[in-house]
XYZ file of C-alpha atoms in Angstrom:
743
model
C 0.874 98.110 109.222
C 1.628 96.437 112.396
C -2.260 94.947 112.127
C -1.699 93.921 108.568
C 0.801 90.908 108.749
C -1.669 88.928 111.526
C -4.773 89.515 109.691
C -3.001 88.351 106.505
C -1.641 85.052 108.110
C -4.938 84.559 109.815
C -6.712 84.642 106.306
C -4.069 82.188 104.975
C -4.659 79.954 107.807
C -8.406 79.979 107.079
C -7.784 79.052 103.533
C -5.551 76.181 104.138
C -7.512 74.492 107.097
C -8.010 70.905 106.844
C -11.409 70.000 105.200
C -13.225 67.130 104.292
C -15.842 67.471 101.268
C -18.217 64.644 100.593
C -20.635 63.632 98.058
C -23.256 61.196 98.848
C -24.888 59.065 96.133
C -26.952 55.929 95.509
C -24.871 53.062 95.006
C -26.948 51.626 92.302
C -28.212 54.406 90.407
C -25.405 56.951 91.042
C -27.927 59.550 91.970
C -26.875 62.247 94.484
C -28.967 61.938 97.643
C -30.548 64.897 99.365
C -31.420 65.306 102.940
C -28.702 62.595 104.156
C -27.923 63.245 108.036
C -23.987 63.318 108.393
C -22.720 63.404 112.039
C -19.145 64.023 112.984
C -18.915 64.174 116.794
C -21.375 66.660 117.818
C -21.283 68.445 114.290
C -24.691 67.335 112.443
C -25.349 68.268 108.926
C -27.557 67.455 106.026
C -26.692 67.106 102.511
C -27.774 69.620 100.020
C -29.621 68.981 96.412
C -26.454 68.060 95.081
C -25.663 65.549 97.861
C -22.748 67.586 98.971
C -21.528 68.243 102.435
C -18.428 69.347 104.281
C -16.584 69.287 107.512
C -13.579 71.163 108.784
C -10.823 68.723 110.049
C -8.767 65.773 109.331
C -9.305 61.875 110.316
C -12.915 62.240 111.150
C -15.106 59.685 112.077
C -18.597 60.375 109.980
C -21.702 58.432 110.165
C -24.528 58.669 107.341
C -28.387 57.903 107.745
C -30.954 58.323 105.449
C -34.528 56.547 105.547
C -34.529 53.834 102.973
C -30.881 53.158 103.051
C -28.275 51.208 105.223
C -26.259 53.411 107.910
C -22.992 53.860 107.202
C -19.685 54.933 109.355
C -16.506 55.688 108.132
C -12.961 57.580 109.115
C -12.015 60.201 106.503
C -8.839 62.051 105.952
C -9.055 65.682 104.458
C -9.621 65.814 100.817
C -12.742 65.074 98.562
C -14.780 61.833 98.422
C -17.673 60.252 97.088
C -19.706 58.116 99.482
C -22.113 55.502 98.251
C -25.090 54.463 100.636
C -26.610 51.108 100.057
C -30.623 51.005 99.574
C -31.856 49.099 102.525
C -33.491 46.389 100.459
C -31.900 42.902 100.933
C -29.547 42.083 98.050
C -28.294 38.406 98.578
C -24.890 39.498 96.809
C -24.246 42.274 99.448
C -26.037 40.932 102.789
C -23.485 39.685 105.306
C -24.462 37.098 108.033
C -22.590 35.495 111.018
C -24.502 32.377 110.948
C -22.108 29.110 112.013
C -19.911 31.575 113.553
C -18.454 32.694 110.280
C -19.150 36.138 109.187
C -19.432 35.996 105.377
C -21.544 37.065 102.164
C -24.866 35.224 102.364
C -23.960 33.908 98.904
C -21.065 32.169 100.407
C -22.732 30.460 103.084
C -23.620 26.830 102.700
C -26.756 26.747 104.890
C -30.447 27.725 104.582
C -30.365 31.052 106.297
C -33.316 33.615 106.826
C -32.597 37.036 107.516
C -35.223 39.119 109.373
C -34.610 43.043 109.583
C -36.695 45.976 111.195
C -37.990 46.636 107.696
C -39.715 43.149 108.197
C -40.892 43.818 111.702
C -42.073 47.475 110.724
C -44.662 45.960 107.872
C -46.829 45.115 110.639
C -48.152 46.030 113.933
C -44.843 45.560 116.011
C -46.532 43.710 119.042
C -45.201 40.344 118.330
C -42.504 38.788 116.011
C -45.164 36.460 114.520
C -46.147 38.203 111.257
C -42.577 39.121 110.375
C -40.899 35.771 110.821
C -44.106 34.012 108.990
C -42.976 35.816 105.962
C -39.807 33.500 105.568
C -39.851 30.072 103.627
C -39.623 27.358 106.220
C -40.169 29.538 109.393
C -43.338 29.642 111.261
C -44.094 30.929 114.713
C -47.567 30.053 116.151
C -49.362 32.042 118.754
C -52.050 29.549 120.686
C -52.880 32.949 122.724
C -51.704 36.350 123.350
C -47.826 35.970 124.459
C -47.906 32.194 123.979
C -45.489 31.230 121.409
C -44.135 28.337 119.625
C -41.743 28.353 117.063
C -41.552 25.909 113.992
C -38.549 25.492 111.946
C -39.250 23.113 109.167
C -42.051 21.432 111.213
C -39.889 21.184 114.663
C -42.886 22.367 117.018
C -44.409 18.910 116.859
C -43.282 18.324 120.430
C -44.223 21.609 121.662
C -47.665 21.711 123.154
C -46.624 25.242 124.605
C -43.255 27.233 124.584
C -40.462 27.112 122.406
C -38.343 23.694 121.951
C -36.163 21.866 119.676
C -34.696 25.275 118.487
C -31.576 27.000 120.003
C -32.036 30.873 120.635
C -29.469 33.270 121.433
C -29.981 37.081 122.176
C -26.856 39.361 121.661
C -24.642 36.186 121.680
C -26.331 35.117 125.025
C -27.604 31.558 124.956
C -31.401 32.491 125.414
C -32.448 28.693 125.358
C -32.234 27.343 129.024
C -30.140 24.518 129.665
C -33.245 22.495 129.913
C -34.183 22.999 126.098
C -37.047 25.396 126.587
C -36.950 29.237 125.398
C -39.249 31.969 127.190
C -39.335 33.903 123.913
C -42.217 35.788 125.203
C -39.991 37.751 127.539
C -38.700 39.687 124.657
C -40.314 42.647 123.244
C -40.083 43.422 119.513
C -38.078 46.522 120.561
C -35.404 43.953 121.928
C -35.030 42.480 118.448
C -33.448 44.568 115.863
C -32.694 41.866 113.460
C -32.393 38.232 113.210
C -30.833 35.263 111.636
C -32.595 31.884 111.323
C -30.515 28.928 110.480
C -33.094 26.173 109.163
C -32.138 22.599 109.716
C -29.743 20.679 112.330
C -27.134 23.290 113.359
C -25.664 21.275 116.385
C -22.080 21.431 114.903
C -21.984 24.994 116.376
C -24.960 25.516 118.204
C -25.513 22.298 120.003
C -28.981 20.481 120.842
C -31.746 21.221 118.521
C -32.839 19.602 115.167
C -35.163 22.483 114.024
C -32.259 24.901 113.770
C -31.254 27.995 115.676
C -32.179 31.829 115.784
C -29.775 34.471 116.849
C -31.484 37.840 117.731
C -29.483 41.236 117.723
C -30.125 44.530 119.512
C -26.659 45.792 119.945
C -26.472 49.710 120.707
C -26.597 51.770 117.431
C -23.907 54.321 117.936
C -24.113 56.307 114.856
C -25.654 59.258 116.846
C -27.528 60.313 119.925
C -31.213 59.623 119.818
C -34.468 59.893 121.895
C -37.441 58.446 120.708
C -41.122 57.193 121.787
C -43.886 55.682 120.114
C -47.487 54.774 121.036
C -50.082 52.472 119.679
C -53.848 51.708 120.076
C -55.850 48.985 118.811
C -58.976 46.658 118.856
C -59.542 44.159 121.770
C -58.077 46.692 124.098
C -54.492 46.852 122.588
C -52.005 49.565 123.685
C -48.180 49.732 123.355
C -46.017 52.525 124.636
C -41.955 52.622 124.277
C -39.457 54.918 125.133
C -35.919 54.765 123.962
C -32.448 56.503 124.579
C -29.136 56.205 122.384
C -26.174 58.002 123.559
C -22.641 58.214 122.660
C -19.932 57.959 125.271
C -16.360 58.436 123.814
C -16.024 55.740 121.106
C -18.696 53.586 122.381
C -22.062 54.417 124.059
C -25.270 53.142 125.832
C -28.804 52.432 124.537
C -31.921 52.057 127.080
C -35.608 51.335 126.118
C -38.697 50.613 128.175
C -41.749 49.102 126.586
C -45.435 48.436 128.121
C -47.770 46.564 126.039
C -51.325 45.549 127.443
C -54.127 43.993 125.641
C -57.749 42.598 127.112
C -57.605 39.839 124.184
C -59.987 38.394 121.551
C -61.081 35.771 123.573
C -62.338 35.831 127.135
C -59.575 35.592 129.692
C -57.016 36.103 127.274
C -55.486 39.458 128.561
C -51.846 40.504 128.150
C -49.630 42.844 130.520
C -45.854 43.340 129.820
C -43.084 45.538 130.800
C -39.587 45.207 129.608
C -36.708 47.155 130.259
C -33.238 46.816 128.337
C -29.910 48.607 128.864
C -27.179 47.760 126.496
C -23.645 49.140 126.279
C -20.430 49.202 123.953
C -17.069 50.519 124.881
C -14.013 49.977 122.737
C -11.173 49.859 125.694
C -8.599 50.019 122.663
C -7.670 48.945 119.211
C -7.704 45.317 120.435
C -10.309 45.147 123.119
C -14.072 45.906 123.166
C -16.536 45.330 125.938
C -20.233 44.879 125.875
C -22.798 44.596 128.504
C -26.870 43.835 128.235
C -29.318 44.119 131.100
C -32.893 42.879 130.183
C -35.658 42.889 133.073
C -39.135 41.501 131.940
C -42.393 41.170 133.924
C -45.001 39.449 132.234
C -48.604 38.318 132.915
C -50.894 36.812 130.511
C -54.084 34.681 130.684
C -54.376 31.209 129.287
C -57.911 30.842 127.586
C -57.520 27.227 126.672
C -58.266 25.096 123.839
C -62.022 24.545 122.381
C -63.839 21.601 120.843
C -65.401 21.977 117.429
C -68.869 22.550 119.014
C -67.598 25.236 121.245
C -66.017 27.078 118.296
C -69.057 27.009 116.244
C -71.380 28.182 119.370
C -68.930 31.083 120.457
C -65.064 31.162 119.435
C -64.386 33.889 121.844
C -65.338 31.822 125.123
C -62.589 30.369 127.178
C -62.356 26.448 127.956
C -64.689 25.840 130.917
C -62.706 26.036 133.898
C -60.196 28.390 132.710
C -61.562 31.476 134.129
C -62.657 29.780 137.632
C -59.205 28.571 138.093
C -57.489 31.647 136.717
C -55.587 29.888 134.289
C -52.294 32.170 133.489
C -48.923 32.803 133.725
C -46.575 35.352 135.764
C -43.394 35.490 134.956
C -40.469 38.066 136.008
C -36.968 37.629 134.785
C -33.496 39.358 134.983
C -30.676 38.657 132.420
C -27.371 40.237 132.732
C -24.774 39.450 130.518
C -21.052 40.633 129.904
C -19.297 40.332 126.765
C -15.564 40.744 125.689
C -14.019 40.614 122.346
C -10.001 40.297 122.264
C -8.126 40.744 118.887
C -4.731 39.173 119.365
C -3.762 40.307 115.763
C -5.125 40.856 112.481
C -5.942 37.209 111.942
C -6.815 36.102 115.475
C -9.501 37.156 117.818
C -11.400 35.617 120.708
C -15.199 36.307 121.688
C -16.538 35.417 125.262
C -19.932 36.300 126.587
C -20.745 35.299 130.111
C -24.255 35.589 131.544
C -26.563 35.167 134.735
C -30.317 35.090 134.917
C -33.079 34.658 137.486
C -36.690 33.653 136.937
C -39.757 33.788 139.029
C -42.728 31.719 137.171
C -46.267 30.909 138.837
C -48.532 29.100 136.532
C -51.954 28.447 138.108
C -53.967 25.692 135.525
C -57.142 23.931 135.556
C -55.460 21.080 137.128
C -52.787 22.284 139.244
C -50.978 25.297 140.367
C -47.129 25.469 139.520
C -44.537 27.927 141.290
C -40.805 27.900 140.158
C -37.739 29.973 141.447
C -34.697 29.563 139.169
C -31.123 30.727 138.561
C -28.817 30.175 135.945
C -25.574 31.031 134.423
C -23.371 30.180 131.421
C -20.965 31.288 128.851
C -19.994 30.733 125.357
C -16.501 31.608 123.708
C -15.032 31.338 120.445
C -11.649 31.744 118.711
C -11.174 32.561 115.217
C -8.242 32.602 113.049
C -7.748 33.566 109.458
C -4.720 32.216 107.746
C -3.609 29.733 104.824
C -2.547 26.316 104.416
C -1.013 25.160 101.138
C -1.605 28.362 99.550
C -5.244 28.096 100.170
C -7.091 30.625 102.219
C -8.069 29.094 105.845
C -10.454 30.013 108.754
C -10.221 27.943 111.814
C -13.064 28.336 114.352
C -12.937 26.944 117.759
C -14.893 27.168 121.214
C -17.433 25.959 123.557
C -20.466 26.605 125.686
C -21.841 25.817 128.882
C -25.100 26.126 130.895
C -26.460 25.386 134.135
C -29.733 26.141 135.452
C -31.175 25.587 139.220
C -34.840 25.477 140.005
C -36.845 25.054 143.003
C -40.303 23.966 141.504
C -43.392 23.178 143.674
C -46.643 21.722 142.115
C -49.906 22.449 144.385
C -53.585 21.671 143.978
C -55.643 24.825 142.388
C -58.694 25.792 144.279
C -60.427 28.742 142.556
C -57.123 30.197 141.301
C -55.280 30.038 144.568
C -52.528 27.410 145.478
C -53.766 24.958 147.829
C -52.178 21.724 149.362
C -48.579 20.959 147.732
C -48.661 17.757 145.692
C -44.719 17.324 144.944
C -41.971 19.482 145.501
C -38.578 19.213 143.666
C -35.119 20.852 143.416
C -34.087 20.582 139.637
C -30.779 20.983 138.124
C -30.270 21.288 134.259
C -27.093 21.295 132.393
C -25.839 21.096 129.150
C -22.087 21.818 127.337
C -20.249 21.289 124.311
C -17.054 21.911 122.507
C -17.194 23.001 118.764
C -14.491 23.114 115.980
C -14.940 24.337 112.369
C -12.451 24.530 109.331
C -13.465 26.612 106.239
C -10.954 26.090 103.345
C -11.136 27.980 99.869
C -9.711 25.379 97.626
C -10.284 27.801 94.848
C -11.559 31.484 94.870
C -15.070 30.113 93.903
C -15.077 26.922 95.956
C -15.373 26.933 99.755
C -15.399 23.928 101.845
C -16.646 23.673 105.596
C -15.974 20.997 108.289
C -17.622 21.472 111.464
C -17.722 19.118 114.623
C -19.235 19.556 118.239
C -19.018 17.102 121.171
C -21.998 17.351 123.404
C -23.180 16.429 126.850
C -26.225 17.035 129.041
C -28.564 15.946 131.741
C -30.732 16.489 134.596
C -30.985 15.908 138.535
C -34.576 15.835 139.913
C -34.508 15.857 143.593
C -38.016 15.150 144.727
C -38.511 16.834 148.093
C -42.113 16.179 148.837
C -44.655 13.421 147.222
C -47.909 13.798 148.784
C -48.870 10.722 146.830
C -46.495 8.530 148.840
C -44.444 7.788 145.775
C -40.590 7.698 145.499
C -38.676 10.668 146.968
C -34.949 11.593 146.511
C -32.613 11.961 143.454
C -33.244 10.670 140.109
C -30.711 11.444 137.494
C -30.755 11.259 133.564
C -27.482 11.679 132.074
C -27.459 11.488 128.028
C -24.586 9.675 126.556
C -21.915 12.151 125.018
C -23.004 12.659 121.253
C -20.539 13.870 118.457
C -22.286 16.035 115.928
C -20.664 16.494 112.367
C -21.328 18.953 109.483
C -19.820 18.862 105.884
C -20.601 21.523 103.372
C -19.534 23.017 100.043
C -20.337 26.144 98.472
C -19.572 27.256 94.781
C -19.507 30.690 93.729
C -20.775 30.544 90.133
C -20.065 34.472 89.564
C -20.400 37.806 91.349
C -23.959 37.197 91.877
C -25.023 33.451 92.079
C -23.872 30.368 94.086
C -24.980 26.867 94.697
C -24.298 24.734 97.989
C -24.567 21.442 99.443
C -24.418 20.193 102.863
C -24.819 17.282 105.181
C -25.419 17.770 108.996
C -26.622 15.521 111.996
C -28.410 17.075 114.891
C -29.880 15.734 118.081
C -32.543 17.021 120.676
C -32.522 15.514 124.145
C -35.955 15.715 125.927
C -36.629 18.931 128.065
C -37.233 18.790 131.675
C -40.899 19.656 131.049
C -41.185 16.350 128.755
C -39.523 14.515 131.463
C -41.268 15.844 134.591
C -44.641 16.241 133.832
C -47.502 18.217 135.558
C -49.017 15.291 137.452
C -45.665 14.324 138.916
C -44.671 11.349 137.205
C -40.712 11.283 135.639
C -40.423 9.566 132.156
C -36.604 9.363 132.448
C -36.984 6.506 129.379
C -37.380 9.337 126.775
C -34.779 9.415 124.241
C -33.393 12.231 122.479
C -34.319 12.640 118.834
C -31.513 12.143 116.404
C -31.435 13.489 112.719
C -29.473 13.666 109.699
C -30.061 16.407 107.014
C -29.073 16.354 103.333
C -29.583 19.914 101.759
C -29.082 21.440 98.468
C -29.383 25.234 97.655
C -29.281 27.706 94.884
C -28.995 31.651 95.300
C -29.266 34.727 93.135
C -28.700 37.767 94.065
C -28.650 41.099 91.605
C -29.463 44.696 91.976
C -33.344 44.449 91.677
C -33.809 40.653 91.842
C -33.266 37.860 94.637
C -34.180 34.445 94.232
C -33.451 31.350 96.450
C -34.343 27.783 95.996
C -33.576 24.901 98.671
C -34.470 21.355 98.752
C -33.589 18.997 101.731
C -34.455 15.359 103.363
C -34.229 15.274 107.163
C -34.279 11.731 108.394
C -35.590 11.864 112.062
C -35.380 9.072 114.339
C -36.930 8.594 118.176
C -39.152 11.455 117.162
C -40.897 13.035 120.042
C -44.467 13.274 119.842
C -47.222 14.590 122.377
C -50.494 13.318 123.465
C -53.244 14.293 126.273
C -54.700 11.891 128.704
C -57.998 11.737 130.067
C -57.116 14.415 132.705
C -56.086 16.714 130.341
C -52.327 16.506 131.361
C -49.861 16.743 128.165
C -47.395 13.659 128.081
C -44.610 12.861 125.452
C -43.568 9.663 123.888
C -40.881 8.552 121.211
C -42.614 7.847 117.829
C -40.240 5.651 115.790
C -38.902 7.669 112.824
C -40.047 10.131 110.471
C -39.089 11.465 106.652
C -39.154 15.097 106.025
C -38.608 16.265 102.725
C -38.981 19.968 101.880
C -38.780 22.637 99.370
C -38.303 26.521 100.010
C -38.424 29.137 97.502
C -38.264 32.826 97.892
C -38.415 35.772 95.267
C -37.944 39.348 95.657
C -38.024 41.943 92.817
C -37.883 45.604 92.827
C -40.258 47.142 90.098
C -38.732 50.538 91.226
C -35.912 51.163 93.830
C -35.233 54.847 94.874
C -36.813 56.295 91.718
C -37.012 59.975 90.871
C -40.787 59.935 90.376
C -43.823 60.222 92.800
C -43.130 56.281 93.724
C -39.491 55.787 95.063
C -39.902 51.838 95.648
C -42.272 49.284 94.377
C -41.281 46.078 95.903
C -43.032 42.864 95.238
C -41.944 39.129 96.776
C -43.095 35.705 97.358
C -42.000 32.673 99.639
C -43.126 29.284 99.225
C -42.829 26.172 101.706
C -43.427 22.869 100.697
C -43.309 20.004 103.479
C -43.800 16.851 102.683
C -43.337 15.061 106.307
C -44.419 11.443 107.039
C -44.347 9.137 109.942
C -42.222 6.177 108.675
C -42.398 3.670 111.559
C -45.044 4.824 114.246
C -47.211 2.338 116.139
C -49.150 3.286 119.042
C -50.957 0.098 120.714
C -53.093 -1.216 118.098
C -52.826 1.648 115.689
C -50.308 1.883 113.246
C -49.981 5.350 111.784
C -46.851 4.874 109.606
C -47.303 6.498 106.295
C -49.559 9.435 107.947
C -48.590 13.185 107.440
C -46.690 14.614 110.393
C -48.983 16.222 112.899
C -49.422 20.026 113.086
C -47.315 20.763 109.817
C -49.215 22.299 106.695
C -47.854 20.746 103.483
C -48.135 24.083 101.848
C -47.606 27.555 102.694
C -47.484 30.589 100.351
C -46.659 34.457 101.340
C -46.846 37.358 98.880
C -45.759 40.730 99.683
C -46.073 44.208 98.232
C -44.573 47.300 99.368
C -44.762 50.878 97.998
C -42.838 53.898 99.254
C -43.322 57.307 97.977
C -41.224 60.551 97.664
C -43.493 62.539 100.070
C -43.049 59.706 102.869
C -46.352 57.861 102.192
C -45.937 53.979 102.419
C -48.050 50.876 101.912
C -47.196 47.331 102.842
C -49.581 44.397 101.845
C -49.035 40.827 103.100
C -51.236 37.525 101.797
C -50.411 34.230 103.418
C -52.386 31.132 102.115
C -51.728 27.930 104.782
C -52.893 24.487 103.401
C -55.177 22.449 105.767
C -53.178 20.864 108.877
C -53.603 17.475 110.430
C -54.036 17.890 114.189
C -53.757 14.238 115.431
C -51.505 11.495 114.348
C -54.391 9.437 112.810
C -55.002 12.481 110.209
C -58.721 12.202 110.897
C -59.031 15.840 112.262
C -57.903 19.011 110.288
C -57.755 22.704 110.608
C -59.021 23.868 107.407
C -56.671 26.155 105.154
C -57.148 29.761 105.312
C -55.910 33.111 103.804
C -54.499 35.673 105.841
C -54.057 39.275 104.581
C -52.458 42.035 106.684
C -52.120 45.734 105.754
C -50.239 48.876 107.084
C -50.136 52.204 105.678
C -48.536 55.306 106.974
C -46.511 58.611 106.734
C -42.749 58.591 107.450
C -40.540 61.763 107.431
C -37.303 63.180 108.542
C -37.626 66.967 109.248
C -34.049 68.114 110.197
C -33.195 66.368 113.593
C -36.829 65.193 113.756
C -38.128 61.729 112.495
C -41.891 61.448 112.528
C -44.379 58.769 111.486
C -48.062 58.194 111.418
C -49.276 54.556 110.767
C -52.547 52.727 110.820
C -53.222 48.860 109.798
C -55.606 45.814 109.828
C -55.044 42.407 110.403
C -57.164 39.652 109.081
C -58.590 41.816 106.425
C -60.919 38.984 105.276
C -62.045 38.054 108.714
C -60.888 34.498 108.579
C -61.707 31.982 110.993
C -58.398 30.159 111.764
C -55.903 29.456 114.709
C -52.149 30.573 114.723
C -51.510 27.480 116.927
C -53.467 24.144 117.579
C -53.320 21.905 120.038
C -52.199 18.462 118.758
C -53.719 14.913 119.730
C -55.946 16.722 122.031
C -58.340 14.972 124.475
C -61.766 15.203 124.293
C -61.739 17.062 120.797
C -60.129 20.193 122.352
C -57.931 20.996 119.465
C -58.584 24.569 118.623
C -57.386 27.906 119.820
C -59.375 30.623 117.727
C -57.062 33.407 116.523
C -58.701 37.027 116.673
C -60.962 38.171 113.546
C -60.550 41.260 111.658
C -58.852 44.005 113.968
C -57.512 47.545 113.381
C -54.500 49.433 114.942
C -52.976 52.795 114.556
C -50.110 54.623 116.370
C -47.313 57.319 116.083
C -43.611 57.382 116.281
C -41.300 60.341 117.063
C -37.697 60.780 117.136
C -35.140 63.604 118.009
C -31.406 63.071 116.705
C -29.249 65.385 118.767
């Protein structure tokens, strides 16, 4: 009898132990979801055929993950609950973006914003961002040679013979664009980008310089569980890519690390690439009020530059390099380190501050046909913003205010190039580039449906060029260019017509000072008279987002003055000039429809989509010596681009991604006498993806340029001696495997 009572009370305690019972369902169909991975601390379970799972305890933080659905993490008290997972197919009525520093549903945003997700990246070979971004209306990333990118948002690459200019880029809230206005996008591997938000058109009221717009990349640590993963890819032209990744929870925070090595021999002669990238990120909540984030990025990049060809050379052998490129070892070697520290502080439920500081170093070496450049740089900067949610006269009010400052110091030397080896120094400079701005934004809900936004920034920037050596006997010493402070306003209205559609209109101004590479040219001259581009953009848009159907239609008119254009002199040196004004009128339309979505049959998802870009850009007042190019089409901008997509996912895990892109013929010089012909680009990827317990497995294969088109992803504009063309690879195949362990 003495053992009966302890046993009785033990059984009673078991029966009354706190328990959380969950049923996981599809948010759209209400269907129970099987094999959902639910994780509470170190306890990992999967749902049964009825979508049920149970945990012992109370107030547990539980995360949920299932392929094809957005991940979810919530805290549950003891009891019975239904958890609805959202299908991972973008629905405009549910997608939330942070553009213009204001986290709102996309339907409430008064701007043209494209969202690029991991699902977009995984439709292609994952070796570059080119194809994923080029699916989006109004966005185009060009690749003149492997790892040599140009970004064109609404034609903004006109002034970019190489590199990324006229677009402001952020990576995990760090200003990734240098204070001189250039962005080394090729230092990032695609694994360093989990998602991106592209703001199309001038966004200087929040992001400073750049008439093209801004791009925010995100790759914050995923803290829903511990995971180790690896992947390997092989392809034509000597392509190989290896990645190793680790995600580890540490208390309420965690760390994430990845290493990627990518190599390729290239389609053309002298176009090899060798890149290694290491990233280490961390996230630690200190308290309910504070969070700390850190990022370390180390990138080691080497790639060869084959150079542009003329039409006869392309016809004879498109794989050849430009004569002289091989002998002079035309190439780029760049090693960079970026370290950032972020801090979020919540003063209250309504007021917060988010600050990010960074430092970076850059070692750059560029032998070219005509010269040999060496640069060693160091930079630092910060960005901070305050957000307050309140009310004014009974209306909901959000106030945003902050600032950004960047400073870059570079020791730059230019040598002669003797068979790929640096020869006698020609000139040497100590460079300083700086830029900063303050920004303020007010958002007022006049009614539940009408949102008014007013933004403003005050900007300053400049360069100091201290010429230490000038072998030609020219001027030495410090020459400076300080641009006049400029105020950049933006006003916008958004009207929510109902729960799934909205219209908006905005007027925004922008500016873009010349970069230091445009002021300081390769042959040593300093063009301190270049003026900043200034533009004003008028835009209207309509969005519709229902369960299976998304539609977006945007029209805009950008008036740009002091447009900076490029030309090449008889020595092959790229130079820059202001070209009067341009009128840039455009239409962007996107449509996505889910014929089937998470269905019960063999085919789970059957999705189709299309994106149209119409760019009707003209020179308005552009005269060069005796030539008048007024009325001509803007150089390097295709007037029509149409992308069509088809995605199929089956219950056994087999999937198919099909993409077709049509690009209209494009003017390659200001006179509109040389064109790249229109082309059709077809890419296909197919594979098998499955979760088996704690293991995630994927096998995939694909083909790029299925139709074997002759085309270029980035031509040289206004080229000397007819060297306009940078031939892109012919039909090429790839395949790979991914393995992940969740623990």
